[in-house]
């Protein structure tokens, strides 16, 4: 075939096998549901290019679903280049596309004028329709939420689905291993590829700066991941002082789309030496000249995220380095320690599958119902169903049930997900579920960061929602069951304040009063804007308890 002959590289044996397996699936009468598990940069995209071409030649349309706008842009370039000699129309739907162009693409999809469309979760919107959809390609499935997968599940019954991932989510991997889904593995590295040398340890400023300077001396480029939008500019300013000759650009999901695109293009075109960004770069960004990665708070990232980030470097014949730091003053959770140990242990090329298996061990398969929710279960949500099931099993075994203390927070704030910001109800419900089920500040911060990178800057109402969730986590930790307002005061009870801390309470928290007989803390809030109130209450509460700061209070 002319398309295959035009491939600029020699296929690996695994690639050839996977391509043949996909072709065989496409000839079957039943819909394909295949997982391609291949390491970062091992040629999964080429398999998708050929599968899509086969579908288009059969008169079908193809949807390529990706988690980020940047990856959509890069896939568009790849598909356009590969299909250039052929009459195949490729289009993109993402935040980088103007409203007018989006409407035109939607109309062309309905008419069948577009053969291949590449896009983010926008492709799962209710207004998207196809004249004759034949194949859906899902890249990095682990980045999509339950609501997205529910829509994908409906598609699976009607069309061929090809899923690609370096580190599939535990449930997906468990289904493939159990034979519920077909799986192909691509674990042969391209020629001249070397493993990425990986360092995991406490943050060391000298080591981090030394790594940056060494990369710049060999005229390479650096990814520096700082996963907090609130402080990323300050971190970039510090790095400019330390490495004054370096050209540094900053990128994160709250940026204007045009500015984000311009900055990414500057880095691609080697007009910048260092890209400081959030985890928005984790999926699919291909910059062969970038061969050093620094992550300054890796303890906040998931195992799959760390592995995907490491895959951004080492995509050429140069030796690449990845540094995963964690704050020295923070005690790691057991899960964070397991994740960091795993990423340090698995440094060989093609270790994505082993990392996914380890993730399966750490997190469990979670496959009582799969990602989908049906019947009455959909009414209560998967997490609630799992809890009810756990309680029923414990009751049958005669085991005592742990008491869950309900926390009542009654503050005059507007904390919700506005329909105008997130139109799809399923996406809003999924976000509510993820926020409410966050059991600690690290998980909540991860949810917030992913939400920003996926949907853009958070409205005040959503920022407040995260702040209320952060307050609830701290209340749980300190045993507070009720937070309410009375005139210009907030009452927190019960809060057991040791006598030693009562003596200088007014110095630590001006305007605070403690009633020992009712274990109630009263905070004077004055006329604080509603959006700032949850954070103010949380800070006041922990300072009253003699703690210097709220380590992970959500930024407003």
CSV table of C-alpha atoms in Angstrom, one decimal, residues 85-538:
chain,number,residue,atom,x,y,z
A,85,UNK,CA,-1.0,12.4,-1.1
A,86,UNK,CA,-4.5,11.1,-0.6
A,87,UNK,CA,-8.0,12.6,-0.9
A,88,UNK,CA,-8.6,12.4,2.9
A,89,UNK,CA,-10.1,15.4,4.7
A,90,UNK,CA,-8.8,15.9,8.3
A,91,UNK,CA,-10.2,18.4,10.8
A,92,UNK,CA,-9.8,19.3,14.4
A,93,UNK,CA,-12.2,20.2,17.2
A,94,UNK,CA,-10.6,21.7,20.4
A,95,UNK,CA,-10.2,25.0,22.3
A,96,UNK,CA,-7.6,26.1,19.7
A,97,UNK,CA,-10.4,26.2,17.0
A,98,UNK,CA,-12.6,29.3,16.8
A,99,UNK,CA,-16.3,29.1,17.4
A,100,UNK,CA,-17.1,29.7,13.8
A,101,UNK,CA,-14.7,27.1,12.6
A,102,UNK,CA,-16.1,24.6,15.2
A,103,UNK,CA,-19.6,25.1,13.9
A,104,UNK,CA,-18.4,24.6,10.3
A,105,UNK,CA,-16.6,21.3,11.3
A,106,UNK,CA,-19.7,20.1,13.1
A,107,UNK,CA,-21.8,20.8,10.0
A,108,UNK,CA,-19.3,19.0,7.7
A,109,UNK,CA,-19.3,16.0,10.0
A,110,UNK,CA,-23.0,15.7,9.7
A,111,UNK,CA,-22.8,16.0,5.9
A,112,UNK,CA,-19.9,13.5,5.7
A,113,UNK,CA,-17.5,16.1,4.2
A,114,UNK,CA,-14.9,15.3,6.8
A,115,UNK,CA,-13.2,11.9,6.9
A,116,UNK,CA,-11.1,12.1,10.1
A,117,UNK,CA,-11.8,14.5,13.0
A,118,UNK,CA,-9.3,14.9,15.8
A,119,UNK,CA,-10.5,16.4,19.1
A,120,UNK,CA,-10.7,16.5,22.8
A,121,UNK,CA,-13.8,15.7,24.9
A,122,UNK,CA,-15.6,18.2,22.7
A,123,UNK,CA,-16.1,15.2,20.3
A,124,UNK,CA,-18.4,13.6,22.9
A,125,UNK,CA,-20.8,16.6,23.0
A,126,UNK,CA,-24.4,16.0,22.2
A,127,UNK,CA,-24.4,18.2,19.2
A,128,UNK,CA,-21.7,16.1,17.4
A,129,UNK,CA,-23.1,13.8,14.8
A,130,UNK,CA,-21.6,11.8,12.0
A,131,UNK,CA,-23.0,10.7,8.6
A,132,UNK,CA,-21.3,7.3,8.9
A,133,UNK,CA,-18.9,6.8,11.9
A,134,UNK,CA,-16.9,3.6,11.5
A,135,UNK,CA,-13.9,3.9,13.9
A,136,UNK,CA,-13.1,5.7,17.2
A,137,UNK,CA,-9.5,6.0,18.2
A,138,UNK,CA,-9.0,6.9,21.9
A,139,UNK,CA,-5.5,8.1,22.8
A,140,UNK,CA,-4.5,7.9,26.5
A,141,UNK,CA,-7.8,6.6,27.8
A,142,UNK,CA,-6.7,7.0,31.4
A,143,UNK,CA,-7.0,10.8,31.1
A,144,UNK,CA,-10.8,10.6,30.5
A,145,UNK,CA,-13.4,10.6,33.3
A,146,UNK,CA,-16.3,8.2,33.9
A,147,UNK,CA,-18.8,10.4,32.0
A,148,UNK,CA,-16.6,10.4,28.9
A,149,UNK,CA,-16.3,6.6,29.1
A,150,UNK,CA,-20.1,6.2,29.4
A,151,UNK,CA,-20.5,7.9,26.1
A,152,UNK,CA,-17.7,5.8,24.6
A,153,UNK,CA,-19.4,2.6,25.9
A,154,UNK,CA,-22.5,3.5,23.9
A,155,UNK,CA,-20.3,3.9,20.8
A,156,UNK,CA,-18.5,0.6,21.3
A,157,UNK,CA,-21.7,-1.4,20.6
A,158,UNK,CA,-22.0,0.2,17.2
A,159,UNK,CA,-18.5,1.1,15.9
A,160,UNK,CA,-14.9,-0.2,16.0
A,161,UNK,CA,-12.9,1.2,18.9
A,162,UNK,CA,-9.1,1.3,19.1
A,163,UNK,CA,-7.6,2.4,22.4
A,164,UNK,CA,-4.0,3.4,22.8
A,165,UNK,CA,-2.1,3.9,26.1
A,166,UNK,CA,1.4,3.6,27.5
A,167,UNK,CA,0.0,3.1,31.0
A,168,UNK,CA,-3.7,2.0,30.7
A,169,UNK,CA,-5.9,2.6,33.8
A,170,UNK,CA,-6.1,-0.4,36.1
A,171,UNK,CA,-9.7,-1.3,35.0
A,172,UNK,CA,-8.8,-1.2,31.3
A,173,UNK,CA,-5.7,-3.3,31.8
A,174,UNK,CA,-7.6,-5.8,34.0
A,175,UNK,CA,-10.3,-6.2,31.3
A,176,UNK,CA,-7.6,-6.8,28.7
A,177,UNK,CA,-5.8,-9.3,30.8
A,178,UNK,CA,-9.1,-11.1,31.6
A,179,UNK,CA,-9.8,-11.4,27.9
A,180,UNK,CA,-12.8,-9.0,27.9
A,181,UNK,CA,-11.0,-6.7,25.5
A,182,UNK,CA,-8.4,-7.7,22.9
A,183,UNK,CA,-4.8,-6.3,23.5
A,184,UNK,CA,-1.7,-5.8,21.4
A,185,UNK,CA,1.6,-4.8,23.0
A,186,UNK,CA,4.2,-2.7,21.3
A,187,UNK,CA,7.4,-3.0,23.4
A,188,UNK,CA,10.3,-3.0,20.9
A,189,UNK,CA,12.0,0.4,21.0
A,190,UNK,CA,13.0,2.3,17.8
A,191,UNK,CA,16.7,2.0,16.9
A,192,UNK,CA,19.1,4.3,18.8
A,193,UNK,CA,16.7,5.0,21.6
A,194,UNK,CA,18.3,4.9,25.1
A,195,UNK,CA,16.5,4.6,28.5
A,196,UNK,CA,15.9,7.8,30.3
A,197,UNK,CA,18.1,8.1,33.4
A,198,UNK,CA,15.7,8.8,36.2
A,199,UNK,CA,16.4,10.4,39.6
A,200,UNK,CA,13.8,10.4,42.4
A,201,UNK,CA,14.5,12.2,45.7
A,202,UNK,CA,14.0,15.2,47.9
A,203,UNK,CA,14.2,18.6,46.1
A,204,UNK,CA,17.8,19.7,45.7
A,205,UNK,CA,18.1,23.2,44.1
A,206,UNK,CA,21.7,22.6,43.1
A,207,UNK,CA,21.0,19.3,41.4
A,208,UNK,CA,18.0,20.7,39.5
A,209,UNK,CA,19.9,23.8,38.3
A,210,UNK,CA,22.9,21.6,37.4
A,211,UNK,CA,20.7,19.4,35.2
A,212,UNK,CA,19.3,22.5,33.4
A,213,UNK,CA,22.7,24.0,32.8
A,214,UNK,CA,24.1,20.7,31.5
A,215,UNK,CA,21.3,20.3,29.0
A,216,UNK,CA,21.7,23.9,27.8
A,217,UNK,CA,25.5,23.4,27.4
A,218,UNK,CA,24.8,20.6,24.8
A,219,UNK,CA,22.3,22.9,23.1
A,220,UNK,CA,19.3,20.9,24.2
A,221,UNK,CA,15.9,22.0,25.7
A,222,UNK,CA,14.3,21.4,29.1
A,223,UNK,CA,10.8,20.7,30.4
A,224,UNK,CA,10.3,22.0,33.9
A,225,UNK,CA,7.0,20.9,35.4
A,226,UNK,CA,5.6,23.1,38.2
A,227,UNK,CA,2.0,21.9,38.7
A,228,UNK,CA,0.5,25.0,40.4
A,229,UNK,CA,-0.8,27.7,38.2
A,230,UNK,CA,-0.9,30.2,41.2
A,231,UNK,CA,2.9,30.1,41.6
A,232,UNK,CA,4.2,29.1,38.2
A,233,UNK,CA,5.1,32.7,37.1
A,234,UNK,CA,7.0,33.2,40.4
A,235,UNK,CA,8.9,29.9,39.8
A,236,UNK,CA,9.7,31.0,36.3
A,237,UNK,CA,11.0,34.4,37.5
A,238,UNK,CA,13.3,32.6,40.0
A,239,UNK,CA,14.6,30.3,37.3
A,240,UNK,CA,15.4,33.3,35.0
A,241,UNK,CA,17.5,34.7,37.8
A,242,UNK,CA,19.4,31.5,38.2
A,243,UNK,CA,19.9,30.8,34.5
A,244,UNK,CA,19.9,34.3,33.0
A,245,UNK,CA,21.0,33.2,29.5
A,246,UNK,CA,18.1,30.8,29.1
A,247,UNK,CA,15.0,31.7,27.1
A,248,UNK,CA,12.1,30.6,29.3
A,249,UNK,CA,8.4,30.3,28.3
A,250,UNK,CA,5.5,29.4,30.6
A,251,UNK,CA,2.5,27.3,29.6
A,252,UNK,CA,-0.6,26.2,31.6
A,253,UNK,CA,-4.3,25.5,31.0
A,254,UNK,CA,-5.6,28.8,32.3
A,255,UNK,CA,-3.9,30.7,29.5
A,256,UNK,CA,-5.7,32.2,26.5
A,257,UNK,CA,-5.7,29.6,23.8
A,258,UNK,CA,-3.8,31.7,21.3
A,259,UNK,CA,-1.1,32.6,23.7
A,260,UNK,CA,-0.7,29.0,24.8
A,261,UNK,CA,-0.4,27.9,21.2
A,262,UNK,CA,2.2,30.6,20.4
A,263,UNK,CA,4.3,29.6,23.4
A,264,UNK,CA,4.2,25.9,22.5
A,265,UNK,CA,5.2,26.7,18.9
A,266,UNK,CA,8.1,28.8,20.2
A,267,UNK,CA,9.3,25.8,22.1
A,268,UNK,CA,8.8,23.4,19.2
A,269,UNK,CA,10.7,25.8,16.9
A,270,UNK,CA,13.6,26.0,19.4
A,271,UNK,CA,13.0,29.7,20.0
A,272,UNK,CA,12.9,28.9,23.8
A,273,UNK,CA,15.3,26.8,25.8
A,274,UNK,CA,13.1,25.9,28.8
A,275,UNK,CA,9.3,25.3,28.9
A,276,UNK,CA,7.9,25.7,32.4
A,277,UNK,CA,4.4,24.2,32.5
A,278,UNK,CA,1.8,22.3,34.4
A,279,UNK,CA,1.1,18.6,33.5
A,280,UNK,CA,-0.7,19.9,30.3
A,281,UNK,CA,2.4,18.6,28.4
A,282,UNK,CA,2.1,15.0,29.7
A,283,UNK,CA,0.3,13.6,26.6
A,284,UNK,CA,2.0,13.2,23.3
A,285,UNK,CA,4.1,16.4,23.0
A,286,UNK,CA,7.0,15.5,20.7
A,287,UNK,CA,10.1,17.7,21.0
A,288,UNK,CA,13.1,15.5,20.1
A,289,UNK,CA,15.6,18.2,21.1
A,290,UNK,CA,14.2,18.3,24.7
A,291,UNK,CA,16.1,15.7,26.8
A,292,UNK,CA,16.0,16.9,30.4
A,293,UNK,CA,12.8,16.9,32.6
A,294,UNK,CA,12.5,18.4,36.0
A,295,UNK,CA,9.4,17.9,38.1
A,296,UNK,CA,9.5,19.9,41.3
A,297,UNK,CA,6.6,18.3,43.2
A,298,UNK,CA,6.2,14.7,41.9
A,299,UNK,CA,4.5,13.6,45.1
A,300,UNK,CA,1.3,15.3,43.8
A,301,UNK,CA,1.2,13.3,40.5
A,302,UNK,CA,-0.2,9.9,39.6
A,303,UNK,CA,2.0,7.1,38.4
A,304,UNK,CA,0.7,7.3,34.9
A,305,UNK,CA,1.2,11.1,34.8
A,306,UNK,CA,4.9,10.7,35.9
A,307,UNK,CA,5.4,8.0,33.3
A,308,UNK,CA,3.9,10.1,30.5
A,309,UNK,CA,6.0,13.1,31.6
A,310,UNK,CA,9.1,11.1,31.4
A,311,UNK,CA,8.1,10.1,27.9
A,312,UNK,CA,8.4,13.7,26.8
A,313,UNK,CA,12.2,13.3,26.9
A,314,UNK,CA,14.5,10.7,25.3
A,315,UNK,CA,12.8,10.8,21.9
A,316,UNK,CA,16.0,11.0,20.0
A,317,UNK,CA,19.4,9.3,20.1
A,318,UNK,CA,20.6,11.7,22.9
A,319,UNK,CA,20.9,10.4,26.5
A,320,UNK,CA,17.9,11.9,28.4
A,321,UNK,CA,17.5,12.7,32.1
A,322,UNK,CA,14.4,12.9,34.3
A,323,UNK,CA,14.3,14.3,37.9
A,324,UNK,CA,11.3,13.7,40.1
A,325,UNK,CA,11.6,15.8,43.2
A,326,UNK,CA,9.4,15.9,46.3
A,327,UNK,CA,9.4,18.6,49.1
A,328,UNK,CA,11.8,17.6,51.9
A,329,UNK,CA,9.5,19.0,54.6
A,330,UNK,CA,6.5,16.9,53.6
A,331,UNK,CA,5.9,13.4,54.8
A,332,UNK,CA,4.9,11.2,51.8
A,333,UNK,CA,1.7,9.2,51.9
A,334,UNK,CA,2.1,5.4,51.4
A,335,UNK,CA,0.6,5.6,47.9
A,336,UNK,CA,2.9,8.5,46.9
A,337,UNK,CA,5.9,6.5,48.2
A,338,UNK,CA,4.8,3.5,46.2
A,339,UNK,CA,4.4,5.6,43.0
A,340,UNK,CA,7.8,7.3,43.3
A,341,UNK,CA,9.5,3.9,44.0
A,342,UNK,CA,7.8,2.4,41.0
A,343,UNK,CA,8.9,5.2,38.6
A,344,UNK,CA,12.5,4.9,39.9
A,345,UNK,CA,12.6,1.2,39.6
A,346,UNK,CA,11.2,0.9,36.1
A,347,UNK,CA,13.7,2.8,33.8
A,348,UNK,CA,14.1,0.4,31.0
A,349,UNK,CA,12.7,1.1,27.5
A,350,UNK,CA,9.2,-0.5,27.2
A,351,UNK,CA,8.4,-0.5,30.9
A,352,UNK,CA,5.0,1.2,30.5
A,353,UNK,CA,3.3,-2.2,30.7
A,354,UNK,CA,5.1,-3.1,33.9
A,355,UNK,CA,4.2,0.3,35.4
A,356,UNK,CA,0.5,-0.2,34.4
A,357,UNK,CA,0.6,-3.7,36.1
A,358,UNK,CA,2.1,-2.1,39.2
A,359,UNK,CA,-0.6,0.6,39.1
A,360,UNK,CA,-3.1,-2.2,39.0
A,361,UNK,CA,-1.6,-3.6,42.2
A,362,UNK,CA,-1.5,-0.3,44.0
A,363,UNK,CA,-4.9,1.0,43.0
A,364,UNK,CA,-6.9,-2.3,42.4
A,365,UNK,CA,-9.0,-3.0,39.3
A,366,UNK,CA,-12.2,-1.4,40.5
A,367,UNK,CA,-14.2,-3.5,38.2
A,368,UNK,CA,-17.4,-4.3,40.1
A,369,UNK,CA,-19.3,-2.5,37.4
A,370,UNK,CA,-16.6,-1.1,35.2
A,371,UNK,CA,-16.6,2.6,34.4
A,372,UNK,CA,-20.3,2.5,33.4
A,373,UNK,CA,-23.2,2.9,35.7
A,374,UNK,CA,-26.6,1.2,35.0
A,375,UNK,CA,-30.2,1.2,36.4
A,376,UNK,CA,-30.6,2.2,40.0
A,377,UNK,CA,-26.8,2.3,40.4
A,378,UNK,CA,-26.6,5.3,38.1
A,379,UNK,CA,-28.9,7.2,40.5
A,380,UNK,CA,-26.5,6.9,43.5
A,381,UNK,CA,-23.1,6.9,41.6
A,382,UNK,CA,-20.5,4.2,41.5
A,383,UNK,CA,-18.6,5.3,44.6
A,384,UNK,CA,-21.8,5.3,46.7
A,385,UNK,CA,-22.7,1.9,45.3
A,386,UNK,CA,-19.3,0.5,46.2
A,387,UNK,CA,-19.6,1.9,49.7
A,388,UNK,CA,-23.1,0.4,50.1
A,389,UNK,CA,-21.8,-2.9,48.8
A,390,UNK,CA,-18.9,-2.8,51.2
A,391,UNK,CA,-21.2,-2.1,54.1
A,392,UNK,CA,-23.5,-5.0,53.1
A,393,UNK,CA,-20.6,-7.4,52.9
A,394,UNK,CA,-19.3,-6.3,56.3
A,395,UNK,CA,-22.8,-6.7,57.8
A,396,UNK,CA,-23.1,-10.3,56.4
A,397,UNK,CA,-19.7,-11.1,58.0
A,398,UNK,CA,-20.8,-9.7,61.3
A,399,UNK,CA,-18.1,-7.1,61.2
A,400,UNK,CA,-18.6,-3.6,62.8
A,401,UNK,CA,-19.3,-0.8,60.4
A,402,UNK,CA,-17.1,2.3,60.6
A,403,UNK,CA,-19.1,5.3,61.6
A,404,UNK,CA,-19.0,8.1,59.0
A,405,UNK,CA,-19.3,11.5,60.7
A,406,UNK,CA,-21.4,13.9,58.7
A,407,UNK,CA,-20.0,17.4,58.4
A,408,UNK,CA,-22.4,20.3,58.0
A,409,UNK,CA,-21.0,23.4,56.3
A,410,UNK,CA,-23.4,26.3,56.1
A,411,UNK,CA,-21.6,29.3,54.6
A,412,UNK,CA,-23.0,32.2,52.5
A,413,UNK,CA,-21.1,31.3,49.4
A,414,UNK,CA,-21.8,30.4,45.8
A,415,UNK,CA,-20.1,27.1,45.3
A,416,UNK,CA,-21.2,25.1,42.2
A,417,UNK,CA,-20.3,24.2,38.6
A,418,UNK,CA,-22.0,26.8,36.3
A,419,UNK,CA,-23.8,25.2,33.3
A,420,UNK,CA,-22.6,28.1,31.2
A,421,UNK,CA,-19.0,27.0,31.9
A,422,UNK,CA,-19.4,23.3,31.6
A,423,UNK,CA,-22.5,22.6,29.4
A,424,UNK,CA,-22.7,18.8,29.6
A,425,UNK,CA,-24.6,17.7,32.7
A,426,UNK,CA,-22.7,14.4,32.8
A,427,UNK,CA,-19.4,16.3,33.0
A,428,UNK,CA,-20.6,18.5,35.8
A,429,UNK,CA,-21.9,15.5,37.8
A,430,UNK,CA,-18.5,13.8,37.3
A,431,UNK,CA,-16.7,16.8,38.5
A,432,UNK,CA,-18.9,17.0,41.6
A,433,UNK,CA,-18.3,13.3,42.2
A,434,UNK,CA,-14.5,13.7,41.9
A,435,UNK,CA,-14.4,16.7,44.2
A,436,UNK,CA,-16.6,15.2,46.9
A,437,UNK,CA,-14.7,11.9,46.9
A,438,UNK,CA,-11.3,13.5,47.3
A,439,UNK,CA,-10.2,12.2,50.7
A,440,UNK,CA,-7.1,14.5,51.2
A,441,UNK,CA,-5.6,17.7,49.9
A,442,UNK,CA,-3.2,16.0,47.5
A,443,UNK,CA,-6.0,14.2,45.7
A,444,UNK,CA,-8.1,17.4,45.7
A,445,UNK,CA,-5.2,19.4,44.2
A,446,UNK,CA,-4.7,16.8,41.5
A,447,UNK,CA,-8.4,17.0,40.6
A,448,UNK,CA,-8.2,20.8,40.5
A,449,UNK,CA,-5.1,20.9,38.3
A,450,UNK,CA,-6.6,18.3,35.9
A,451,UNK,CA,-9.8,20.3,35.7
A,452,UNK,CA,-7.9,23.5,34.9
A,453,UNK,CA,-5.8,21.8,32.2
A,454,UNK,CA,-8.9,20.2,30.6
A,455,UNK,CA,-11.5,22.9,30.8
A,456,UNK,CA,-9.5,26.2,31.2
A,457,UNK,CA,-9.6,28.8,34.0
A,458,UNK,CA,-12.0,28.0,36.8
A,459,UNK,CA,-14.9,30.4,37.4
A,460,UNK,CA,-15.2,31.9,40.9
A,461,UNK,CA,-18.0,29.5,41.8
A,462,UNK,CA,-15.9,26.5,41.0
A,463,UNK,CA,-12.8,27.9,42.8
A,464,UNK,CA,-15.1,28.3,45.8
A,465,UNK,CA,-16.4,24.8,45.4
A,466,UNK,CA,-12.8,23.5,45.7
A,467,UNK,CA,-12.2,25.8,48.7
A,468,UNK,CA,-15.2,24.3,50.5
A,469,UNK,CA,-14.0,20.8,49.7
A,470,UNK,CA,-10.6,21.7,51.2
A,471,UNK,CA,-12.3,23.1,54.3
A,472,UNK,CA,-14.3,19.8,54.6
A,473,UNK,CA,-11.1,17.7,54.5
A,474,UNK,CA,-9.6,19.8,57.3
A,475,UNK,CA,-12.8,19.6,59.3
A,476,UNK,CA,-12.7,15.8,59.0
A,477,UNK,CA,-9.0,15.7,60.2
A,478,UNK,CA,-9.7,18.0,63.2
A,479,UNK,CA,-13.0,16.3,64.1
A,480,UNK,CA,-15.2,19.4,63.4
A,481,UNK,CA,-18.8,18.4,62.6
A,482,UNK,CA,-20.4,21.8,62.0
A,483,UNK,CA,-19.4,25.1,60.4
A,484,UNK,CA,-22.1,27.8,60.4
A,485,UNK,CA,-22.4,31.6,60.3
A,486,UNK,CA,-24.1,34.0,62.7
A,487,UNK,CA,-24.0,37.7,61.8
A,488,UNK,CA,-20.3,38.4,61.2
A,489,UNK,CA,-19.0,35.3,62.9
A,490,UNK,CA,-18.3,31.7,61.9
A,491,UNK,CA,-18.9,29.0,64.5
A,492,UNK,CA,-17.0,25.7,64.4
A,493,UNK,CA,-17.9,22.8,66.7
A,494,UNK,CA,-17.0,20.6,68.2
A,495,UNK,CA,-13.3,21.6,68.3
A,496,UNK,CA,-11.3,20.3,71.2
A,497,UNK,CA,-8.7,23.1,71.9
A,498,UNK,CA,-6.1,22.2,74.5
A,499,UNK,CA,-5.9,24.6,77.4
A,500,UNK,CA,-2.3,25.6,76.5
A,501,UNK,CA,-3.5,26.9,73.1
A,502,UNK,CA,-6.4,28.9,74.6
A,503,UNK,CA,-4.0,31.3,76.3
A,504,UNK,CA,-2.6,33.0,73.2
A,505,UNK,CA,-5.5,32.2,70.9
A,506,UNK,CA,-6.2,35.9,70.2
A,507,UNK,CA,-2.6,36.5,69.2
A,508,UNK,CA,-2.6,33.6,66.7
A,509,UNK,CA,-6.1,34.3,65.4
A,510,UNK,CA,-7.2,38.0,66.0
A,511,UNK,CA,-10.9,38.2,66.9
A,512,UNK,CA,-11.2,34.5,67.7
A,513,UNK,CA,-13.0,33.3,70.9
A,514,UNK,CA,-13.2,29.7,72.3
A,515,UNK,CA,-16.0,28.4,74.5
A,516,UNK,CA,-14.7,25.4,76.3
A,517,UNK,CA,-18.0,24.3,77.7
A,518,UNK,CA,-19.5,23.7,74.2
A,519,UNK,CA,-16.1,23.1,72.4
A,520,UNK,CA,-17.0,25.9,70.0
A,521,UNK,CA,-14.6,28.2,68.2
A,522,UNK,CA,-16.0,31.6,67.0
A,523,UNK,CA,-14.1,33.4,64.2
A,524,UNK,CA,-14.7,37.0,63.4
A,525,UNK,CA,-15.0,37.3,59.6
A,526,UNK,CA,-16.0,40.9,59.2
A,527,UNK,CA,-17.1,41.6,55.6
A,528,UNK,CA,-15.0,39.1,53.7
A,529,UNK,CA,-16.2,38.4,50.1
A,530,UNK,CA,-18.0,35.0,49.9
A,531,UNK,CA,-15.4,33.4,47.6
A,532,UNK,CA,-12.6,34.0,50.2
A,533,UNK,CA,-14.6,32.8,53.2
A,534,UNK,CA,-13.9,29.1,53.1
A,535,UNK,CA,-10.1,29.6,52.9
A,536,UNK,CA,-10.3,32.2,55.7
A,537,UNK,CA,-12.2,29.8,58.0
A,538,UNK,CA,-9.8,27.0,57.2
